[in-house]
Each structure stands twice: as structure tokens, then as C-alpha cells.
mmCIF file of C-alpha atoms and ligand atoms in Angstrom:
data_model
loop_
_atom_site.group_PDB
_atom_site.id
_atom_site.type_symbol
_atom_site.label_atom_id
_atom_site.label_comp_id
_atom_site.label_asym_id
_atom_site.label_seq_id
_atom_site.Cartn_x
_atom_site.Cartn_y
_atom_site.Cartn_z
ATOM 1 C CA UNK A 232 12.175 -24.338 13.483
ATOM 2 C CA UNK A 233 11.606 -24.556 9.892
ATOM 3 C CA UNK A 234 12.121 -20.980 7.831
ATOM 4 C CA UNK A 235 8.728 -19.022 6.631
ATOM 5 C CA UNK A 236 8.048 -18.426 3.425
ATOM 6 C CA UNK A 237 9.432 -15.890 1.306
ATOM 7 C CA UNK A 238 6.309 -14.338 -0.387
ATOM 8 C CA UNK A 239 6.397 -12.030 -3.533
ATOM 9 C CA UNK A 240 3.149 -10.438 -4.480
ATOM 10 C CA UNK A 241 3.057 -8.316 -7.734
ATOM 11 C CA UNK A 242 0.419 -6.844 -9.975
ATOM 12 C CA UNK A 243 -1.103 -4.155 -11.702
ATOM 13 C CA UNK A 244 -1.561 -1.428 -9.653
ATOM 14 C CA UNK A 245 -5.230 -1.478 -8.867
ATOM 15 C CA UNK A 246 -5.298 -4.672 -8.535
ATOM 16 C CA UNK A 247 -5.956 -5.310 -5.547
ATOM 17 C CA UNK A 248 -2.653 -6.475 -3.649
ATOM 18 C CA UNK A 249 -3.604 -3.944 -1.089
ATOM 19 C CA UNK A 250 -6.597 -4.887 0.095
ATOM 20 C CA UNK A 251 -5.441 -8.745 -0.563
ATOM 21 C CA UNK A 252 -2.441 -8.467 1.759
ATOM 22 C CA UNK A 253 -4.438 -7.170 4.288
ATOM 23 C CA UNK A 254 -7.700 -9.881 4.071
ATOM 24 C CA UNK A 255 -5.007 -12.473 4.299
ATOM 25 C CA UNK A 256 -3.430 -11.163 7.122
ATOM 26 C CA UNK A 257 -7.231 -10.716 8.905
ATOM 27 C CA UNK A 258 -7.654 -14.357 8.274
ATOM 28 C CA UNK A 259 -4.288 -15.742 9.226
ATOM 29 C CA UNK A 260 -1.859 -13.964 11.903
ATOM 30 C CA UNK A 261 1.498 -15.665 10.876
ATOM 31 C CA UNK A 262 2.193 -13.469 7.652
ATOM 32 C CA UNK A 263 4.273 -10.496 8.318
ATOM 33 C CA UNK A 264 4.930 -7.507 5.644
ATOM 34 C CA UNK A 265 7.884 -6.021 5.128
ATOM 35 C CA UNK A 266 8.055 -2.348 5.061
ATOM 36 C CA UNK A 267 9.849 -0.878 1.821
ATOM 37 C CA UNK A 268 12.524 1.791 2.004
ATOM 38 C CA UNK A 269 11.497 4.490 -1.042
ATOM 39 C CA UNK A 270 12.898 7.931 -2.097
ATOM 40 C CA UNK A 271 9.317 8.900 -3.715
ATOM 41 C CA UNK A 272 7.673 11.739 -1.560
ATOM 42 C CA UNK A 273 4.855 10.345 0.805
ATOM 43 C CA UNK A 274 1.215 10.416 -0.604
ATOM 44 C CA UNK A 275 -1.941 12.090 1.151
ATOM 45 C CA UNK A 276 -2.507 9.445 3.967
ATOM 46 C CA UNK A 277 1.015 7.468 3.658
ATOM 47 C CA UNK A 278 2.429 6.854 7.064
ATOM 48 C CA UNK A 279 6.367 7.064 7.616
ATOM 49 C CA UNK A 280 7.200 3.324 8.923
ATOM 50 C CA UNK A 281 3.933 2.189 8.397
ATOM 51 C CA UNK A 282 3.071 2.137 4.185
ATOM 52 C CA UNK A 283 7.197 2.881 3.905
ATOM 53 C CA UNK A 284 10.647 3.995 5.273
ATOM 54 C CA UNK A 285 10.868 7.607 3.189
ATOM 55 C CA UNK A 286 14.445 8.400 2.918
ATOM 56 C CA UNK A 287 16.637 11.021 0.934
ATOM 57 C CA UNK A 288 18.449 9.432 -2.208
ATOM 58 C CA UNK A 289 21.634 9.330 -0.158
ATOM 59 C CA UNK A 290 20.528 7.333 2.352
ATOM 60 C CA UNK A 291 19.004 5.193 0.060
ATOM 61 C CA UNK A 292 22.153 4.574 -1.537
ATOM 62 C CA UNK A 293 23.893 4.760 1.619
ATOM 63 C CA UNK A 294 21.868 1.599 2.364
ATOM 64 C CA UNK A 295 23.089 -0.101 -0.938
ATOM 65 C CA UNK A 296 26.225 0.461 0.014
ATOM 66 C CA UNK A 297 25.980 -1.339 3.280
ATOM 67 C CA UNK A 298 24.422 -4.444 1.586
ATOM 68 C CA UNK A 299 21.343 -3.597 4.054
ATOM 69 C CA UNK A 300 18.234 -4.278 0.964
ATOM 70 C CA UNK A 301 17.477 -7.778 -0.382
ATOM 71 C CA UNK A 302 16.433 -6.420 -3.393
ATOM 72 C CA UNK A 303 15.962 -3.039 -4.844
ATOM 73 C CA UNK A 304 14.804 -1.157 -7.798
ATOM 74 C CA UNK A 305 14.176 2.026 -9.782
ATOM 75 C CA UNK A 306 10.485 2.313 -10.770
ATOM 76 C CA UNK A 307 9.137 5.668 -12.105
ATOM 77 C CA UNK A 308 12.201 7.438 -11.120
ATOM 78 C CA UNK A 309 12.518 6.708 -7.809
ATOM 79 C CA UNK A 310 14.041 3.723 -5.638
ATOM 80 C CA UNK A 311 12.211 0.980 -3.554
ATOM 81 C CA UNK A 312 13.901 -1.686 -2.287
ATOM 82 C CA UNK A 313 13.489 -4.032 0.722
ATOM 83 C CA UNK A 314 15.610 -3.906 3.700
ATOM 84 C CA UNK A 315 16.798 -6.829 4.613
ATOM 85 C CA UNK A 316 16.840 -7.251 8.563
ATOM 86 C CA UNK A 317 13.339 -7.593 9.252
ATOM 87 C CA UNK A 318 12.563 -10.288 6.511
ATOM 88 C CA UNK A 319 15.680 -12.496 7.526
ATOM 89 C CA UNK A 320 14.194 -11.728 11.538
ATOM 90 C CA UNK A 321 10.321 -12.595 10.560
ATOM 91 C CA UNK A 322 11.344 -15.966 8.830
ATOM 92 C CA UNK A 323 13.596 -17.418 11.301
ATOM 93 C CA UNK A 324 11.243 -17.537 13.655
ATOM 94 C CA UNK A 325 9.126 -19.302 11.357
ATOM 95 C CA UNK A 326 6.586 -16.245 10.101
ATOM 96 C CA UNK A 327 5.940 -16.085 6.205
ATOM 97 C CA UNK A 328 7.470 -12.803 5.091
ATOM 98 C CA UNK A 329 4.979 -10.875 2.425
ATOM 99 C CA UNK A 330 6.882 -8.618 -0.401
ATOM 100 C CA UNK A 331 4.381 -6.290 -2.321
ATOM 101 C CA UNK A 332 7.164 -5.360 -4.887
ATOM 102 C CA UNK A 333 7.734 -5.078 -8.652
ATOM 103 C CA UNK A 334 8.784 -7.281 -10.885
ATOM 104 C CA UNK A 335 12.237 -6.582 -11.301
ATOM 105 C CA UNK A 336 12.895 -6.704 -7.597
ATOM 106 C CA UNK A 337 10.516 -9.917 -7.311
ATOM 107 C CA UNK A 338 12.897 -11.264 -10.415
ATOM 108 C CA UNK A 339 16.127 -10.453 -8.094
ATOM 109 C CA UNK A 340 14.448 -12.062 -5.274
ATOM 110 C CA UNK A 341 13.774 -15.298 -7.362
ATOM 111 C CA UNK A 342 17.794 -15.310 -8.237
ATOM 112 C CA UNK A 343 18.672 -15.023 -4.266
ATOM 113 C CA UNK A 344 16.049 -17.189 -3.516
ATOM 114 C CA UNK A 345 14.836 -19.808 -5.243
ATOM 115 C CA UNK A 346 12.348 -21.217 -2.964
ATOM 116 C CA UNK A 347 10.576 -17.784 -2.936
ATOM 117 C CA UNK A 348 6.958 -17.393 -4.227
ATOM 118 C CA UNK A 349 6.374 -15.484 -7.007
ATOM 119 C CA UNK A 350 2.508 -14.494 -7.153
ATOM 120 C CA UNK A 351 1.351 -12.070 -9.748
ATOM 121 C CA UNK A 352 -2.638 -10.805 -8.690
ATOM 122 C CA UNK A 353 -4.673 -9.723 -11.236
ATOM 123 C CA UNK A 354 -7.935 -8.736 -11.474
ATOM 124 C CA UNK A 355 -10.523 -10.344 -13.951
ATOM 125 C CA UNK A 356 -10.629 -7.883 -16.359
ATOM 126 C CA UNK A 357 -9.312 -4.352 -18.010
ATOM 127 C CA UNK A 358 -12.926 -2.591 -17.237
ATOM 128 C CA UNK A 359 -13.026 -4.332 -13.786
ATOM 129 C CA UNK A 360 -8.958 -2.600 -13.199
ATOM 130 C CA UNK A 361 -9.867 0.603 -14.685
ATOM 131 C CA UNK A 362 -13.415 0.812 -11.766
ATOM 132 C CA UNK A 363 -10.940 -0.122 -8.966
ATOM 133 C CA UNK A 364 -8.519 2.740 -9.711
ATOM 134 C CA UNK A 365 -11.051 4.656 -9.969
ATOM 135 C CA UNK A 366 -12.975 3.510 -7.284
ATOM 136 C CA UNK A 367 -10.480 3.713 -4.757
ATOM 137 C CA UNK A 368 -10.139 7.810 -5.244
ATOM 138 C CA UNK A 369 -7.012 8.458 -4.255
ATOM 139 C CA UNK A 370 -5.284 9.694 -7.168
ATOM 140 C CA UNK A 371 -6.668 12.161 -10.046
ATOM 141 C CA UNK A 372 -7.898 10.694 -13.596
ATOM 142 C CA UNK A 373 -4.645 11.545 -15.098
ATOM 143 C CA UNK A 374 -2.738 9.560 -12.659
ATOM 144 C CA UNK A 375 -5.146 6.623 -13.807
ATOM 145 C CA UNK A 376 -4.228 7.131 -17.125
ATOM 146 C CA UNK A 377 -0.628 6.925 -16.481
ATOM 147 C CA UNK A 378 -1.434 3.856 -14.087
ATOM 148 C CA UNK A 379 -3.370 2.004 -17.528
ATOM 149 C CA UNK A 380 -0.887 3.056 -20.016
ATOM 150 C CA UNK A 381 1.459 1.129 -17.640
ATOM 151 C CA UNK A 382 -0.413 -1.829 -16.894
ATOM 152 C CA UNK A 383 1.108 -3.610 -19.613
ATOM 153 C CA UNK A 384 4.665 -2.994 -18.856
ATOM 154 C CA UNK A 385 3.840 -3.446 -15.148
ATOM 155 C CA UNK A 386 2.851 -7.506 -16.487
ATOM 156 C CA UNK A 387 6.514 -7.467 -18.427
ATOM 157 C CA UNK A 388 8.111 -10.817 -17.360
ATOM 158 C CA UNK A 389 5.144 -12.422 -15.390
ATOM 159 C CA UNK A 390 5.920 -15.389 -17.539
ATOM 160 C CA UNK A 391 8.487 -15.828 -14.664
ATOM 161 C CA UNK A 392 6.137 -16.225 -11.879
ATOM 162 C CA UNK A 393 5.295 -18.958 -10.151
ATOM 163 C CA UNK A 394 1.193 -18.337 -9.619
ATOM 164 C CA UNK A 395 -1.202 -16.220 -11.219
ATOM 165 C CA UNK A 396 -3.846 -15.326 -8.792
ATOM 166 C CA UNK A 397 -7.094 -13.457 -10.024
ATOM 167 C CA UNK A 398 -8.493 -11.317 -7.677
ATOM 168 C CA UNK A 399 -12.713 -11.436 -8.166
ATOM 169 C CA UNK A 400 -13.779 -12.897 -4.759
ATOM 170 C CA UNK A 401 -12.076 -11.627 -2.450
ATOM 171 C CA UNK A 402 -11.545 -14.263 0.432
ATOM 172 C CA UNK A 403 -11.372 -16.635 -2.601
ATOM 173 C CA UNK A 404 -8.227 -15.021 -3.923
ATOM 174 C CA UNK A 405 -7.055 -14.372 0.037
ATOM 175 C CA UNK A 406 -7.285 -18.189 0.953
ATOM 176 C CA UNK A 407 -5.790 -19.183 -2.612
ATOM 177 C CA UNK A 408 -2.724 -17.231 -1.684
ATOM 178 C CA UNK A 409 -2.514 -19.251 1.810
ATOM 179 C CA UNK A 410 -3.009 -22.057 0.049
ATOM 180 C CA UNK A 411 -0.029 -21.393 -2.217
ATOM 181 C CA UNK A 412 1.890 -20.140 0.895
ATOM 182 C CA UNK A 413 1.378 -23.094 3.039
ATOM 183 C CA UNK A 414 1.533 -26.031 0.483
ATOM 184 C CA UNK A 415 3.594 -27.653 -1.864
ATOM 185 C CA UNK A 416 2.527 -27.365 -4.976
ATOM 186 C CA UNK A 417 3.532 -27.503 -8.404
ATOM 187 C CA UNK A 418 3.981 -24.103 -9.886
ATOM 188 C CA UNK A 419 1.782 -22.629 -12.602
ATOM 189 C CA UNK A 420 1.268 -20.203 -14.535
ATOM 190 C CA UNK A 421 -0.122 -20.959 -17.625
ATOM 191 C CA UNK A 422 -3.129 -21.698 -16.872
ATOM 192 C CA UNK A 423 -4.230 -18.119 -15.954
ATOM 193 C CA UNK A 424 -1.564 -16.372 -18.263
ATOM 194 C CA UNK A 425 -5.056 -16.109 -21.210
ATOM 195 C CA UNK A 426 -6.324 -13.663 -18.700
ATOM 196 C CA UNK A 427 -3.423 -11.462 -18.255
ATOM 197 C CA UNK A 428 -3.171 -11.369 -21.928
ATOM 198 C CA UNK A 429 -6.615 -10.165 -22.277
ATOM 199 C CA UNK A 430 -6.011 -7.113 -19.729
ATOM 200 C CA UNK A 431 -3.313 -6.267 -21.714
ATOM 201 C CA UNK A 432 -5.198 -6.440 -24.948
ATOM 202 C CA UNK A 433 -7.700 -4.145 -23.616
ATOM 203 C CA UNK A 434 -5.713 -2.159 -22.430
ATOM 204 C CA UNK A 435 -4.060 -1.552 -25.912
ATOM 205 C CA UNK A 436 -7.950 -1.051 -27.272
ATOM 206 C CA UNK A 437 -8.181 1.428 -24.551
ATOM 207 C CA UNK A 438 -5.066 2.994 -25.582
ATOM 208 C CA UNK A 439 -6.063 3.419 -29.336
ATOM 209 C CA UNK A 440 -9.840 4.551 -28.625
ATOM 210 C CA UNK A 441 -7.822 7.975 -26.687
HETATM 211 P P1 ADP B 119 -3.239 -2.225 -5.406
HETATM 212 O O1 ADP B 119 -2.643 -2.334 -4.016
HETATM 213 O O2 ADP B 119 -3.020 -3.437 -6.227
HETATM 214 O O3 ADP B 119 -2.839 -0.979 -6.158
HETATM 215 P P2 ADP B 119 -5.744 -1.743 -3.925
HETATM 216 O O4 ADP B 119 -5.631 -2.788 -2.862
HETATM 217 O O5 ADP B 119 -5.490 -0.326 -3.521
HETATM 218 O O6 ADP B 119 -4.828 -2.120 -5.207
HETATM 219 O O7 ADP B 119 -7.193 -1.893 -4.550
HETATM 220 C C1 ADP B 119 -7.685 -1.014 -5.544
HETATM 221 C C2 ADP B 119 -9.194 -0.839 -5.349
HETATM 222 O O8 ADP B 119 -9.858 -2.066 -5.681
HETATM 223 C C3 ADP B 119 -9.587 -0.496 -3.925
HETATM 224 O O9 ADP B 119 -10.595 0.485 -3.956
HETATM 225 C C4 ADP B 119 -10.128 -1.814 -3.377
HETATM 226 O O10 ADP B 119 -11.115 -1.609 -2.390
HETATM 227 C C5 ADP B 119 -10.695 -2.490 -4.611
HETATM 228 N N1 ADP B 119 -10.636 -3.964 -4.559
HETATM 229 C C6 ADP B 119 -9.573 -4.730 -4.198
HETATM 230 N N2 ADP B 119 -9.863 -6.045 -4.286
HETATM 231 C C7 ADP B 119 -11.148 -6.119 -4.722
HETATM 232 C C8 ADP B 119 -12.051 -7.223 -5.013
HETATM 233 N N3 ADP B 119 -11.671 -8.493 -4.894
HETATM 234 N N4 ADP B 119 -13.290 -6.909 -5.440
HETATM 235 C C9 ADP B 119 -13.680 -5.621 -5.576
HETATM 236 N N5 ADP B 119 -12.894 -4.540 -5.306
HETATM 237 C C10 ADP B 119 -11.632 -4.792 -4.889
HETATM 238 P P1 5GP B 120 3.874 3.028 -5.141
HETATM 239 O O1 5GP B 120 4.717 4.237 -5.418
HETATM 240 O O2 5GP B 120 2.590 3.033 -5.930
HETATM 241 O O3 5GP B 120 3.645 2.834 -3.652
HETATM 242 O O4 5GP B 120 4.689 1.752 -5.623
HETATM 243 C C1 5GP B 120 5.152 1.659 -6.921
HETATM 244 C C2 5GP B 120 5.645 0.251 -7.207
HETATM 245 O O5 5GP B 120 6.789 -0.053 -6.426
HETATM 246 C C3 5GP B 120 4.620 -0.845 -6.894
HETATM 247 O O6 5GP B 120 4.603 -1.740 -8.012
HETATM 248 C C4 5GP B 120 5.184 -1.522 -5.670
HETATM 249 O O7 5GP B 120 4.817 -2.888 -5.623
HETATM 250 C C5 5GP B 120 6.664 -1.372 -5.911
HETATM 251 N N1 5GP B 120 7.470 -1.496 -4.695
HETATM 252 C C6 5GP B 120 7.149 -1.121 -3.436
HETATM 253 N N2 5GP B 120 8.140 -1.428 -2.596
HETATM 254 C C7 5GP B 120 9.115 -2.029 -3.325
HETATM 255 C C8 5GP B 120 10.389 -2.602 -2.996
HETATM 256 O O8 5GP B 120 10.839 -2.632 -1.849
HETATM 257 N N3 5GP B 120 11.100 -3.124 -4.027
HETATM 258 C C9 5GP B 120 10.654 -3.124 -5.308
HETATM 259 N N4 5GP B 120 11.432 -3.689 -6.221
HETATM 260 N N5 5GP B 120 9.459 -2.603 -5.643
HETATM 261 C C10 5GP B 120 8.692 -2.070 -4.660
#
């Protein structure tokens, strides 16, 4: 049976990758997601072995130590990385394995595995990213901030992707990551890079206008 695909789907947070992930999965049923392993506390609403494995910095490193992650990383002072068993599992028997990481752990992936996917989502534009975040209510409007002021670095190294997906439509930008999942095409970035560019930009207006 030939292996699934090894997915990697980055992107500002706000984005969208949530609600992508899941509209893709609603439209096809052979994508499965790996769970992270994280030492950051669980949010309001986050489900233990649902959104993530939450596990004590020991065990986390315990983990390391047994060469049980693919990947991992520290973002914003804690550690997320990707255990490896259910990905290797998933795509032997052919499912495409989805990994909503960052980019330095999307970056280790790529090294591991080249024939990995590297999508970075974004959405059409600063104002559009700053509504979602805002939108989606879950977190206070200093968190937001915090979440814009980071935007920028959060885009550090998308140069390295393979696909830049903009999330307006969204079944447009669901069946466009299929599409990239499913065929063989060449990779690209640069044609969508002007667009990333321009969130940051704003971003930095944003920044300044404080
Ligand atoms: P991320 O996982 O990238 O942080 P979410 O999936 O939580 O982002 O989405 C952030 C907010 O944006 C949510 O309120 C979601 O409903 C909204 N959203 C996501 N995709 C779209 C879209 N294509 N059009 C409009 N709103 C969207
Ligand atoms: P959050 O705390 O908001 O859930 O996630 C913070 C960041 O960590 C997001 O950019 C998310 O994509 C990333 N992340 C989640 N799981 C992993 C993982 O297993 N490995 C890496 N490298 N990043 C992850």
C-alpha cells in the first residue's frame, strides 16, 4: 500500500488552520490529525487527548529521551512536539497524516522528511486576522495583542514552505489543500509570498499606530 502523506500546516494564529483542518476532514475521511504532546496548561474548553496530550516537563523530556516525538519544539516557553507512533501507524496504512505545528518543528520535519508538505495558511489580510482573533472570543484583547505582535515572527522562514494557502473561502482553501495533498505538483511559494508580506507590513503599521 503506498504511504499517506505527511502534511504540515502552519500559520498565523488566527488564521484559520483550525477551522481548515476540520472542513477538510468533513469533506474527505482519509486525513487523520495527530495529537501534540505540550507542557502548556490546558485552555478553557481544551480536552486532554483530544486538542493535546498535557504532560509535566519531565515527561516531556522523558519522551525526548526515548526518541518517541518526530519533531519537537519550544514556543512561548513551553514544549510541543509530535509523538511519533500514531503518525508512522496512520500512514502505513495509507491515511494522510495532518501536523498543525510551528515552523521550526515543520522545518525539522522537512529535514526527516523530504517528501513532507509544507503548507503555510494565511488569511487575506492583517484587518481580516485581527476580526478572526477577535471573533473567535476565546482569549482576552491582550492576548490578541501578543498574538499580532507575533504574527510576524510566527511567518519567520515561510520562504521554506512548499504552498502558501490563503484562507478567504473557506471550502476553496479546504479543497486547495486536498488538492495539494493528493497531487503532484510543483511546489510554490512565490506566488502568494506578496500577501504574506503585506500582513506583515500591517502588522508593523499596527504596531507603530499603539
Ligand atoms: P487558528 O487555528 O489558525 O488559530 P481558528 O481556526 O481558531 O484559527 O480560526 C480563527 C477564527 O477565524 C475562528 O473564529 C474561525 O471561525 C474564523 N475563520 C476561520 N476560517 C475562516 C474563513 N475562511 N472565513 C471567515 N472566518 C474564518
Ligand atoms: P497553542 O498553544 O496556541 O495551542 O499552540 C501554539 C503553537 O504551537 C501553534 O503555532 C501550534 O501550531 C504549535 N504546535 C502545536 N503542536 C505542536 C507540535 O507538536 N510541534 C510543534 N513544533 N509545534 C506545535
Amino acid at each position: 500500500m503506498e504511504k499517506g502523506t505527511l502534511l504540515i500546516v502552519s500559520g498565523f494564529s488566527g488564521a484559520g488552520k483550525g477551522t481548515l483542518i476540520k472542513r477538510l476532514r468533513e469533506l474527505h475521511d482519509e486525513y487523520a490529525l495527530s495529537i501534540s504532546m505540550t507542557t502548556r496548561a490546558p485552555r478553557p474548553g481544551d480536552v486532554d487527548g483530544v486538542d493535546y496530550f498535557f504532560v509535566t516537563k519531565e515527561k516531556f523530556e522523558q519522551t525526548i529521551a526515548e526518541d518517541g516525538l518526530l519533531e519537537y519544539a519550544n514556543y512561548v516557553g513551553n514544549y510541543y512536539g509530535t509523538p511519533k507512533a500514531y503518525v508512522e501507524q496512520c500512514r502505513d496504512e495509507g491515511r494522510h497524516v495532518i501536523l498543525e505545528i510551528e515552523i521550526q518543528g515543520a522545518l525539522q520535519i522537512k529535514k526527516k522528511f523530504p517528501e513532507a508538505k509544507l503548507i503555510f495558511v494565511t488569511p487575506p489580510t492583517a484587518a481580516e486576522l485581527r476580526r478572526r482573533l477577535e471573533g473567535r472570543g476565546t482569549e482576552t484583547a491582550d492576548v490578541i495583542e501578543k498574538r499580532l505582535s507575533r504574527a510576524a515572527e510566527e511567518a519567520e522562514g515561510v520562504e521554506n514552505y512548499d504552498y502558501i494557502v490563503v484562507n478567504d473561502d473557506l471550502d476553496t482553501a479546504a479543497n486547495r489543500i486536498h488538492e495539494i495533498a493528493t497531487k503532484e505538483e510543483a511546489k510554490d511559494v512565490s506566488s502568494f509570498i506578496h500577501i504574506i508580506e503585506q500582513v506583515k507590513e500591517d502588522l508593523k503599521d499596527h504596531r507603530k499606530g499603539e
